[in-house]
Amino acid sequence: VAAVVAADPAVADAGAEDLTRAMLERYRADARAMPEGAFRASRAAAGDDPARIAAAFDVGIDAVLRRMAALGGERSGLVTCDGAGALILRKPVEGFVPPRFGAGCTLWPLYRALTRPAQPVEALVEMPGRIPRLFRARAVALPVPGTGFATPATLEATMLVELVDTAETAPLPLGTTCRVCPRDACAARREPSILGADAG
């Protein structure tokens, strides 16, 4: 971890270095707890159910979602946020690119998970675009380790998004963030879009 951080001039700032180090340490812990070969075998045996995989490895569902995103290649993305909804980690995938600044779409399952801690949320979602993209989104919000009785509960939500080719049910129409979302009729809109007329 130290060598990777030291080799990247983009994380030379002390604050960025600390965040990068923490994310790499978490990635390493996930990989050690769920080695690739064993993880893929467990995923196949569990019918792609993150809760069953988590039970098999005795880890949190959030760790399984992170591992699925890490091993999912170009068809899998990941977003995490803190209890205030601020995005912490972004792994974009074509058709689903989280905003670099500001909040994401309030309809994301990521935010719904924050309202029901420890209860997984799943939805088939459609992202707008010239060619709309379908994704299966799975999210969970769990307490951050280290918080206890003497401090307010601190949550972190994790959402895995996986590209799917067909929909068996009607998808939930989402966006990236209001400022660049063409869905004018959305009841959750908090600011006008710069894109104009509804293309969703």
JSON list of C-alpha atoms in Angstrom, two decimals:
[
{"chain": "A", "resi": 1, "resn": "VAL", "atom": "CA", "xyz": [0.00, 0.00, 0.00]},
{"chain": "A", "resi": 2, "resn": "ALA", "atom": "CA", "xyz": [2.76, 2.44, 0.95]},
{"chain": "A", "resi": 3, "resn": "ALA", "atom": "CA", "xyz": [4.56, 1.82, -2.35]},
{"chain": "A", "resi": 4, "resn": "VAL", "atom": "CA", "xyz": [1.42, 2.40, -4.42]},
{"chain": "A", "resi": 5, "resn": "VAL", "atom": "CA", "xyz": [0.66, 5.64, -2.60]},
{"chain": "A", "resi": 6, "resn": "ALA", "atom": "CA", "xyz": [4.25, 6.89, -2.88]},
{"chain": "A", "resi": 7, "resn": "ALA", "atom": "CA", "xyz": [4.36, 6.17, -6.61]},
{"chain": "A", "resi": 8, "resn": "ASP", "atom": "CA", "xyz": [1.30, 8.27, -7.47]},
{"chain": "A", "resi": 9, "resn": "PRO", "atom": "CA", "xyz": [1.94, 12.05, -7.54]},
{"chain": "A", "resi": 10, "resn": "ALA", "atom": "CA", "xyz": [-1.84, 12.65, -7.68]},
{"chain": "A", "resi": 11, "resn": "VAL", "atom": "CA", "xyz": [-2.11, 11.72, -3.99]},
{"chain": "A", "resi": 12, "resn": "ALA", "atom": "CA", "xyz": [0.85, 13.73, -2.74]},
{"chain": "A", "resi": 13, "resn": "ASP", "atom": "CA", "xyz": [-1.43, 15.94, -0.63]},
{"chain": "A", "resi": 14, "resn": "ALA", "atom": "CA", "xyz": [-1.57, 14.67, 2.96]},
{"chain": "A", "resi": 15, "resn": "GLY", "atom": "CA", "xyz": [-5.37, 14.48, 3.01]},
{"chain": "A", "resi": 16, "resn": "ALA", "atom": "CA", "xyz": [-5.55, 12.66, -0.33]},
{"chain": "A", "resi": 17, "resn": "GLU", "atom": "CA", "xyz": [-2.79, 10.31, 0.79]},
{"chain": "A", "resi": 18, "resn": "ASP", "atom": "CA", "xyz": [-4.67, 9.35, 3.94]},
{"chain": "A", "resi": 19, "resn": "LEU", "atom": "CA", "xyz": [-7.88, 8.67, 1.98]},
{"chain": "A", "resi": 20, "resn": "THR", "atom": "CA", "xyz": [-6.05, 6.67, -0.68]},
{"chain": "A", "resi": 21, "resn": "ARG", "atom": "CA", "xyz": [-4.24, 4.63, 1.92]},
{"chain": "A", "resi": 22, "resn": "ALA", "atom": "CA", "xyz": [-7.52, 3.84, 3.72]},
{"chain": "A", "resi": 23, "resn": "MET", "atom": "CA", "xyz": [-9.21, 2.74, 0.48]},
{"chain": "A", "resi": 24, "resn": "LEU", "atom": "CA", "xyz": [-6.28, 0.54, -0.51]},
{"chain": "A", "resi": 25, "resn": "GLU", "atom": "CA", "xyz": [-6.16, -1.02, 2.95]},
{"chain": "A", "resi": 26, "resn": "ARG", "atom": "CA", "xyz": [-9.85, -1.80, 2.66]},
{"chain": "A", "resi": 27, "resn": "TYR", "atom": "CA", "xyz": [-9.36, -3.31, -0.80]},
{"chain": "A", "resi": 28, "resn": "ARG", "atom": "CA", "xyz": [-6.54, -5.48, 0.53]},
{"chain": "A", "resi": 29, "resn": "ALA", "atom": "CA", "xyz": [-8.66, -6.62, 3.48]},
{"chain": "A", "resi": 30, "resn": "ASP", "atom": "CA", "xyz": [-11.52, -7.55, 1.13]},
{"chain": "A", "resi": 31, "resn": "ALA", "atom": "CA", "xyz": [-9.17, -9.48, -1.15]},
{"chain": "A", "resi": 32, "resn": "ARG", "atom": "CA", "xyz": [-7.63, -11.37, 1.77]},
{"chain": "A", "resi": 33, "resn": "ALA", "atom": "CA", "xyz": [-11.03, -12.24, 3.22]},
{"chain": "A", "resi": 34, "resn": "MET", "atom": "CA", "xyz": [-12.42, -13.27, -0.18]},
{"chain": "A", "resi": 35, "resn": "PRO", "atom": "CA", "xyz": [-9.67, -14.57, -2.50]},
{"chain": "A", "resi": 36, "resn": "GLU", "atom": "CA", "xyz": [-10.67, -14.36, -6.15]},
{"chain": "A", "resi": 37, "resn": "GLY", "atom": "CA", "xyz": [-10.97, -18.08, -6.87]},
{"chain": "A", "resi": 38, "resn": "ALA", "atom": "CA", "xyz": [-12.93, -18.86, -3.73]},
{"chain": "A", "resi": 39, "resn": "PHE", "atom": "CA", "xyz": [-15.08, -15.78, -4.23]},
{"chain": "A", "resi": 40, "resn": "ARG", "atom": "CA", "xyz": [-16.05, -16.67, -7.78]},
{"chain": "A", "resi": 41, "resn": "ALA", "atom": "CA", "xyz": [-16.90, -20.22, -6.72]},
{"chain": "A", "resi": 42, "resn": "SER", "atom": "CA", "xyz": [-18.99, -18.96, -3.81]},
{"chain": "A", "resi": 43, "resn": "ARG", "atom": "CA", "xyz": [-20.78, -16.47, -6.03]},
{"chain": "A", "resi": 44, "resn": "ALA", "atom": "CA", "xyz": [-21.75, -19.22, -8.45]},
{"chain": "A", "resi": 45, "resn": "ALA", "atom": "CA", "xyz": [-22.89, -21.52, -5.64]},
{"chain": "A", "resi": 46, "resn": "ALA", "atom": "CA", "xyz": [-24.88, -18.74, -3.94]},
{"chain": "A", "resi": 47, "resn": "GLY", "atom": "CA", "xyz": [-26.83, -17.85, -7.05]},
{"chain": "A", "resi": 48, "resn": "ASP", "atom": "CA", "xyz": [-25.25, -14.39, -7.10]},
{"chain": "A", "resi": 49, "resn": "ASP", "atom": "CA", "xyz": [-26.85, -13.51, -3.73]},
{"chain": "A", "resi": 50, "resn": "PRO", "atom": "CA", "xyz": [-24.59, -11.06, -1.83]},
{"chain": "A", "resi": 51, "resn": "ALA", "atom": "CA", "xyz": [-26.15, -11.97, 1.52]},
{"chain": "A", "resi": 52, "resn": "ARG", "atom": "CA", "xyz": [-25.37, -15.67, 1.08]},
{"chain": "A", "resi": 53, "resn": "ILE", "atom": "CA", "xyz": [-21.84, -14.87, -0.08]},
{"chain": "A", "resi": 54, "resn": "ALA", "atom": "CA", "xyz": [-21.34, -12.63, 2.95]},
{"chain": "A", "resi": 55, "resn": "ALA", "atom": "CA", "xyz": [-22.45, -15.44, 5.25]},
{"chain": "A", "resi": 56, "resn": "ALA", "atom": "CA", "xyz": [-20.08, -17.89, 3.54]},
{"chain": "A", "resi": 57, "resn": "PHE", "atom": "CA", "xyz": [-17.07, -15.63, 4.15]},
{"chain": "A", "resi": 58, "resn": "ASP", "atom": "CA", "xyz": [-18.29, -14.14, 7.45]},
{"chain": "A", "resi": 59, "resn": "VAL", "atom": "CA", "xyz": [-18.04, -10.57, 6.13]},
{"chain": "A", "resi": 60, "resn": "GLY", "atom": "CA", "xyz": [-20.46, -7.68, 5.71]},
{"chain": "A", "resi": 61, "resn": "ILE", "atom": "CA", "xyz": [-22.65, -7.38, 2.62]},
{"chain": "A", "resi": 62, "resn": "ASP", "atom": "CA", "xyz": [-20.90, -4.11, 1.82]},
{"chain": "A", "resi": 63, "resn": "ALA", "atom": "CA", "xyz": [-17.59, -5.99, 1.52]},
{"chain": "A", "resi": 64, "resn": "VAL", "atom": "CA", "xyz": [-19.20, -8.44, -0.91]},
{"chain": "A", "resi": 65, "resn": "LEU", "atom": "CA", "xyz": [-20.56, -5.58, -3.05]},
{"chain": "A", "resi": 66, "resn": "ARG", "atom": "CA", "xyz": [-17.11, -4.01, -3.16]},
{"chain": "A", "resi": 67, "resn": "ARG", "atom": "CA", "xyz": [-15.53, -7.34, -4.14]},
{"chain": "A", "resi": 68, "resn": "MET", "atom": "CA", "xyz": [-18.15, -7.92, -6.86]},
{"chain": "A", "resi": 69, "resn": "ALA", "atom": "CA", "xyz": [-17.39, -4.48, -8.29]},
{"chain": "A", "resi": 70, "resn": "ALA", "atom": "CA", "xyz": [-13.64, -5.04, -8.11]},
{"chain": "A", "resi": 71, "resn": "LEU", "atom": "CA", "xyz": [-13.85, -8.34, -9.99]},
{"chain": "A", "resi": 72, "resn": "GLY", "atom": "CA", "xyz": [-16.70, -7.36, -12.29]},
{"chain": "A", "resi": 73, "resn": "GLY", "atom": "CA", "xyz": [-14.63, -5.59, -14.92]},
{"chain": "A", "resi": 74, "resn": "GLU", "atom": "CA", "xyz": [-16.15, -2.97, -17.19]},
{"chain": "A", "resi": 75, "resn": "ARG", "atom": "CA", "xyz": [-19.75, -4.04, -16.54]},
{"chain": "A", "resi": 76, "resn": "SER", "atom": "CA", "xyz": [-19.68, -3.30, -12.79]},
{"chain": "A", "resi": 77, "resn": "GLY", "atom": "CA", "xyz": [-19.55, 0.03, -11.00]},
{"chain": "A", "resi": 78, "resn": "LEU", "atom": "CA", "xyz": [-19.57, 1.06, -7.36]},
{"chain": "A", "resi": 79, "resn": "VAL", "atom": "CA", "xyz": [-20.56, 4.09, -5.32]},
{"chain": "A", "resi": 80, "resn": "THR", "atom": "CA", "xyz": [-20.24, 4.67, -1.58]},
{"chain": "A", "resi": 81, "resn": "CYS", "atom": "CA", "xyz": [-21.47, 7.61, 0.48]},
{"chain": "A", "resi": 82, "resn": "ASP", "atom": "CA", "xyz": [-21.45, 8.74, 4.07]},
{"chain": "A", "resi": 83, "resn": "GLY", "atom": "CA", "xyz": [-24.52, 9.31, 6.22]},
{"chain": "A", "resi": 84, "resn": "ALA", "atom": "CA", "xyz": [-24.98, 12.81, 4.77]},
{"chain": "A", "resi": 85, "resn": "GLY", "atom": "CA", "xyz": [-25.08, 11.43, 1.24]},
{"chain": "A", "resi": 86, "resn": "ALA", "atom": "CA", "xyz": [-21.67, 12.79, 0.23]},
{"chain": "A", "resi": 87, "resn": "LEU", "atom": "CA", "xyz": [-20.02, 10.48, -2.31]},
{"chain": "A", "resi": 88, "resn": "ILE", "atom": "CA", "xyz": [-16.83, 8.89, -1.01]},
{"chain": "A", "resi": 89, "resn": "LEU", "atom": "CA", "xyz": [-15.86, 6.35, -3.65]},
{"chain": "A", "resi": 90, "resn": "ARG", "atom": "CA", "xyz": [-16.79, 6.18, -7.32]},
{"chain": "A", "resi": 91, "resn": "LYS", "atom": "CA", "xyz": [-16.09, 3.36, -9.76]},
{"chain": "A", "resi": 92, "resn": "PRO", "atom": "CA", "xyz": [-17.87, 4.43, -12.95]},
{"chain": "A", "resi": 93, "resn": "VAL", "atom": "CA", "xyz": [-19.14, 2.09, -15.63]},
{"chain": "A", "resi": 94, "resn": "GLU", "atom": "CA", "xyz": [-20.21, 3.08, -19.12]},
{"chain": "A", "resi": 95, "resn": "GLY", "atom": "CA", "xyz": [-23.70, 4.53, -18.82]},
{"chain": "A", "resi": 96, "resn": "PHE", "atom": "CA", "xyz": [-23.39, 5.16, -15.09]},
{"chain": "A", "resi": 97, "resn": "VAL", "atom": "CA", "xyz": [-20.88, 7.86, -14.20]},
{"chain": "A", "resi": 98, "resn": "PRO", "atom": "CA", "xyz": [-21.39, 9.34, -10.71]},
{"chain": "A", "resi": 99, "resn": "PRO", "atom": "CA", "xyz": [-20.84, 13.10, -10.43]},
{"chain": "A", "resi": 100, "resn": "ARG", "atom": "CA", "xyz": [-17.39, 14.19, -9.28]},
{"chain": "A", "resi": 101, "resn": "PHE", "atom": "CA", "xyz": [-18.89, 17.02, -7.24]},
{"chain": "A", "resi": 102, "resn": "GLY", "atom": "CA", "xyz": [-22.19, 17.36, -5.42]},
{"chain": "A", "resi": 103, "resn": "ALA", "atom": "CA", "xyz": [-24.80, 14.73, -4.65]},
{"chain": "A", "resi": 104, "resn": "GLY", "atom": "CA", "xyz": [-26.05, 12.01, -6.95]},
{"chain": "A", "resi": 105, "resn": "CYS", "atom": "CA", "xyz": [-29.65, 11.38, -7.98]},
{"chain": "A", "resi": 106, "resn": "THR", "atom": "CA", "xyz": [-31.80, 11.23, -4.86]},
{"chain": "A", "resi": 107, "resn": "LEU", "atom": "CA", "xyz": [-33.66, 8.22, -6.31]},
{"chain": "A", "resi": 108, "resn": "TRP", "atom": "CA", "xyz": [-30.56, 6.01, -6.30]},
{"chain": "A", "resi": 109, "resn": "PRO", "atom": "CA", "xyz": [-30.99, 2.88, -4.16]},
{"chain": "A", "resi": 110, "resn": "LEU", "atom": "CA", "xyz": [-27.79, 4.07, -2.43]},
{"chain": "A", "resi": 111, "resn": "TYR", "atom": "CA", "xyz": [-29.77, 6.78, -0.66]},
{"chain": "A", "resi": 112, "resn": "ARG", "atom": "CA", "xyz": [-32.78, 4.58, -0.01]},
{"chain": "A", "resi": 113, "resn": "ALA", "atom": "CA", "xyz": [-30.45, 2.22, 1.84]},
{"chain": "A", "resi": 114, "resn": "LEU", "atom": "CA", "xyz": [-29.55, 5.03, 4.26]},
{"chain": "A", "resi": 115, "resn": "THR", "atom": "CA", "xyz": [-33.20, 5.19, 5.36]},
{"chain": "A", "resi": 116, "resn": "ARG", "atom": "CA", "xyz": [-33.25, 1.48, 6.27]},
{"chain": "A", "resi": 117, "resn": "PRO", "atom": "CA", "xyz": [-29.86, 0.59, 7.80]},
{"chain": "A", "resi": 118, "resn": "ALA", "atom": "CA", "xyz": [-28.65, -3.02, 7.49]},
{"chain": "A", "resi": 119, "resn": "GLN", "atom": "CA", "xyz": [-31.55, -3.88, 5.15]},
{"chain": "A", "resi": 120, "resn": "PRO", "atom": "CA", "xyz": [-30.37, -4.57, 1.57]},
{"chain": "A", "resi": 121, "resn": "VAL", "atom": "CA", "xyz": [-32.06, -2.71, -1.29]},
{"chain": "A", "resi": 122, "resn": "GLU", "atom": "CA", "xyz": [-32.24, -3.90, -4.90]},
{"chain": "A", "resi": 123, "resn": "ALA", "atom": "CA", "xyz": [-33.72, -2.30, -8.01]},
{"chain": "A", "resi": 124, "resn": "LEU", "atom": "CA", "xyz": [-33.58, -2.52, -11.78]},
{"chain": "A", "resi": 125, "resn": "VAL", "atom": "CA", "xyz": [-32.78, 1.01, -12.95]},
{"chain": "A", "resi": 126, "resn": "GLU", "atom": "CA", "xyz": [-32.54, 2.84, -16.26]},
{"chain": "A", "resi": 127, "resn": "MET", "atom": "CA", "xyz": [-30.06, 5.64, -16.87]},
{"chain": "A", "resi": 128, "resn": "PRO", "atom": "CA", "xyz": [-30.92, 8.23, -19.55]},
{"chain": "A", "resi": 129, "resn": "GLY", "atom": "CA", "xyz": [-28.87, 8.80, -22.66]},
{"chain": "A", "resi": 130, "resn": "ARG", "atom": "CA", "xyz": [-28.91, 8.50, -26.43]},
{"chain": "A", "resi": 131, "resn": "ILE", "atom": "CA", "xyz": [-28.98, 4.76, -25.73]},
{"chain": "A", "resi": 132, "resn": "PRO", "atom": "CA", "xyz": [-30.59, 4.25, -22.27]},
{"chain": "A", "resi": 133, "resn": "ARG", "atom": "CA", "xyz": [-28.68, 1.73, -20.14]},
{"chain": "A", "resi": 134, "resn": "LEU", "atom": "CA", "xyz": [-30.15, -0.81, -17.73]},
{"chain": "A", "resi": 135, "resn": "PHE", "atom": "CA", "xyz": [-28.46, -1.70, -14.47]},
{"chain": "A", "resi": 136, "resn": "ARG", "atom": "CA", "xyz": [-29.17, -3.90, -11.51]},
{"chain": "A", "resi": 137, "resn": "ALA", "atom": "CA", "xyz": [-28.40, -1.81, -8.43]},
{"chain": "A", "resi": 138, "resn": "ARG", "atom": "CA", "xyz": [-27.89, -3.39, -5.02]},
{"chain": "A", "resi": 139, "resn": "ALA", "atom": "CA", "xyz": [-27.15, -1.32, -1.94]},
{"chain": "A", "resi": 140, "resn": "VAL", "atom": "CA", "xyz": [-26.79, -1.56, 1.82]},
{"chain": "A", "resi": 141, "resn": "ALA", "atom": "CA", "xyz": [-26.02, 0.92, 4.59]},
{"chain": "A", "resi": 142, "resn": "LEU", "atom": "CA", "xyz": [-24.08, -0.28, 7.62]},
{"chain": "A", "resi": 143, "resn": "PRO", "atom": "CA", "xyz": [-22.58, 1.37, 10.71]},
{"chain": "A", "resi": 144, "resn": "VAL", "atom": "CA", "xyz": [-18.98, 2.49, 10.35]},
{"chain": "A", "resi": 145, "resn": "PRO", "atom": "CA", "xyz": [-16.75, 0.33, 12.56]},
{"chain": "A", "resi": 146, "resn": "GLY", "atom": "CA", "xyz": [-15.60, 2.10, 15.68]},
{"chain": "A", "resi": 147, "resn": "THR", "atom": "CA", "xyz": [-18.81, 3.94, 16.55]},
{"chain": "A", "resi": 148, "resn": "GLY", "atom": "CA", "xyz": [-20.33, 2.92, 19.87]},
{"chain": "A", "resi": 149, "resn": "PHE", "atom": "CA", "xyz": [-22.81, 3.83, 22.60]},
{"chain": "A", "resi": 150, "resn": "ALA", "atom": "CA", "xyz": [-21.14, 7.13, 23.44]},
{"chain": "A", "resi": 151, "resn": "THR", "atom": "CA", "xyz": [-21.23, 8.55, 19.89]},
{"chain": "A", "resi": 152, "resn": "PRO", "atom": "CA", "xyz": [-23.96, 9.05, 17.28]},
{"chain": "A", "resi": 153, "resn": "ALA", "atom": "CA", "xyz": [-24.34, 6.18, 14.83]},
{"chain": "A", "resi": 154, "resn": "THR", "atom": "CA", "xyz": [-22.34, 6.80, 11.67]},
{"chain": "A", "resi": 155, "resn": "LEU", "atom": "CA", "xyz": [-23.49, 5.04, 8.51]},
{"chain": "A", "resi": 156, "resn": "GLU", "atom": "CA", "xyz": [-21.83, 4.34, 5.19]},
{"chain": "A", "resi": 157, "resn": "ALA", "atom": "CA", "xyz": [-23.87, 3.17, 2.21]},
{"chain": "A", "resi": 158, "resn": "THR", "atom": "CA", "xyz": [-22.48, 1.04, -0.62]},
{"chain": "A", "resi": 159, "resn": "MET", "atom": "CA", "xyz": [-24.12, 0.47, -4.00]},
{"chain": "A", "resi": 160, "resn": "LEU", "atom": "CA", "xyz": [-23.07, -1.97, -6.71]},
{"chain": "A", "resi": 161, "resn": "VAL", "atom": "CA", "xyz": [-24.36, -1.32, -10.23]},
{"chain": "A", "resi": 162, "resn": "GLU", "atom": "CA", "xyz": [-24.13, -4.05, -12.87]},
{"chain": "A", "resi": 163, "resn": "LEU", "atom": "CA", "xyz": [-24.99, -3.60, -16.53]},
{"chain": "A", "resi": 164, "resn": "VAL", "atom": "CA", "xyz": [-27.82, -5.84, -17.73]},
{"chain": "A", "resi": 165, "resn": "ASP", "atom": "CA", "xyz": [-28.96, -6.36, -21.30]},
{"chain": "A", "resi": 166, "resn": "THR", "atom": "CA", "xyz": [-32.69, -6.95, -20.87]},
{"chain": "A", "resi": 167, "resn": "ALA", "atom": "CA", "xyz": [-35.40, -6.10, -18.36]},
{"chain": "A", "resi": 168, "resn": "GLU", "atom": "CA", "xyz": [-38.02, -8.54, -17.13]},
{"chain": "A", "resi": 169, "resn": "THR", "atom": "CA", "xyz": [-39.78, -5.80, -15.15]},
{"chain": "A", "resi": 170, "resn": "ALA", "atom": "CA", "xyz": [-40.23, -2.08, -15.68]},
{"chain": "A", "resi": 171, "resn": "PRO", "atom": "CA", "xyz": [-37.04, -0.29, -14.60]},
{"chain": "A", "resi": 172, "resn": "LEU", "atom": "CA", "xyz": [-36.89, 2.70, -12.27]},
{"chain": "A", "resi": 173, "resn": "PRO", "atom": "CA", "xyz": [-35.87, 5.79, -14.28]},
{"chain": "A", "resi": 174, "resn": "LEU", "atom": "CA", "xyz": [-32.91, 7.52, -12.64]},
{"chain": "A", "resi": 175, "resn": "GLY", "atom": "CA", "xyz": [-30.31, 10.11, -13.50]},
{"chain": "A", "resi": 176, "resn": "THR", "atom": "CA", "xyz": [-26.77, 11.03, -12.54]},
{"chain": "A", "resi": 177, "resn": "THR", "atom": "CA", "xyz": [-27.51, 14.30, -10.82]},
{"chain": "A", "resi": 178, "resn": "CYS", "atom": "CA", "xyz": [-30.26, 16.87, -11.39]},
{"chain": "A", "resi": 179, "resn": "ARG", "atom": "CA", "xyz": [-28.04, 19.40, -13.14]},
{"chain": "A", "resi": 180, "resn": "VAL", "atom": "CA", "xyz": [-27.34, 17.05, -16.06]},
{"chain": "A", "resi": 181, "resn": "CYS", "atom": "CA", "xyz": [-30.50, 14.91, -15.98]},
{"chain": "A", "resi": 182, "resn": "PRO", "atom": "CA", "xyz": [-33.02, 15.29, -18.83]},
{"chain": "A", "resi": 183, "resn": "ARG", "atom": "CA", "xyz": [-35.99, 13.90, -16.86]},
{"chain": "A", "resi": 184, "resn": "ASP", "atom": "CA", "xyz": [-38.01, 17.11, -16.41]},
{"chain": "A", "resi": 185, "resn": "ALA", "atom": "CA", "xyz": [-41.06, 15.28, -15.03]},
{"chain": "A", "resi": 186, "resn": "CYS", "atom": "CA", "xyz": [-39.13, 13.84, -12.06]},
{"chain": "A", "resi": 187, "resn": "ALA", "atom": "CA", "xyz": [-40.81, 14.66, -8.74]},
{"chain": "A", "resi": 188, "resn": "ALA", "atom": "CA", "xyz": [-37.44, 14.45, -6.97]},
{"chain": "A", "resi": 189, "resn": "ARG", "atom": "CA", "xyz": [-35.81, 17.21, -9.04]},
{"chain": "A", "resi": 190, "resn": "ARG", "atom": "CA", "xyz": [-34.10, 19.83, -6.83]},
{"chain": "A", "resi": 191, "resn": "GLU", "atom": "CA", "xyz": [-32.69, 22.14, -9.52]},
{"chain": "A", "resi": 192, "resn": "PRO", "atom": "CA", "xyz": [-33.24, 22.78, -13.24]},
{"chain": "A", "resi": 193, "resn": "SER", "atom": "CA", "xyz": [-31.31, 20.75, -15.77]},
{"chain": "A", "resi": 194, "resn": "ILE", "atom": "CA", "xyz": [-28.92, 22.41, -18.19]},
{"chain": "A", "resi": 195, "resn": "LEU", "atom": "CA", "xyz": [-29.97, 19.88, -20.84]},
{"chain": "A", "resi": 196, "resn": "GLY", "atom": "CA", "xyz": [-33.44, 21.25, -21.57]},
{"chain": "A", "resi": 197, "resn": "ALA", "atom": "CA", "xyz": [-36.41, 19.12, -22.64]},
{"chain": "A", "resi": 198, "resn": "ASP", "atom": "CA", "xyz": [-37.17, 15.72, -21.18]},
{"chain": "A", "resi": 199, "resn": "ALA", "atom": "CA", "xyz": [-35.26, 12.98, -23.02]},
{"chain": "A", "resi": 200, "resn": "GLY", "atom": "CA", "xyz": [-35.98, 10.28, -20.48]}
]
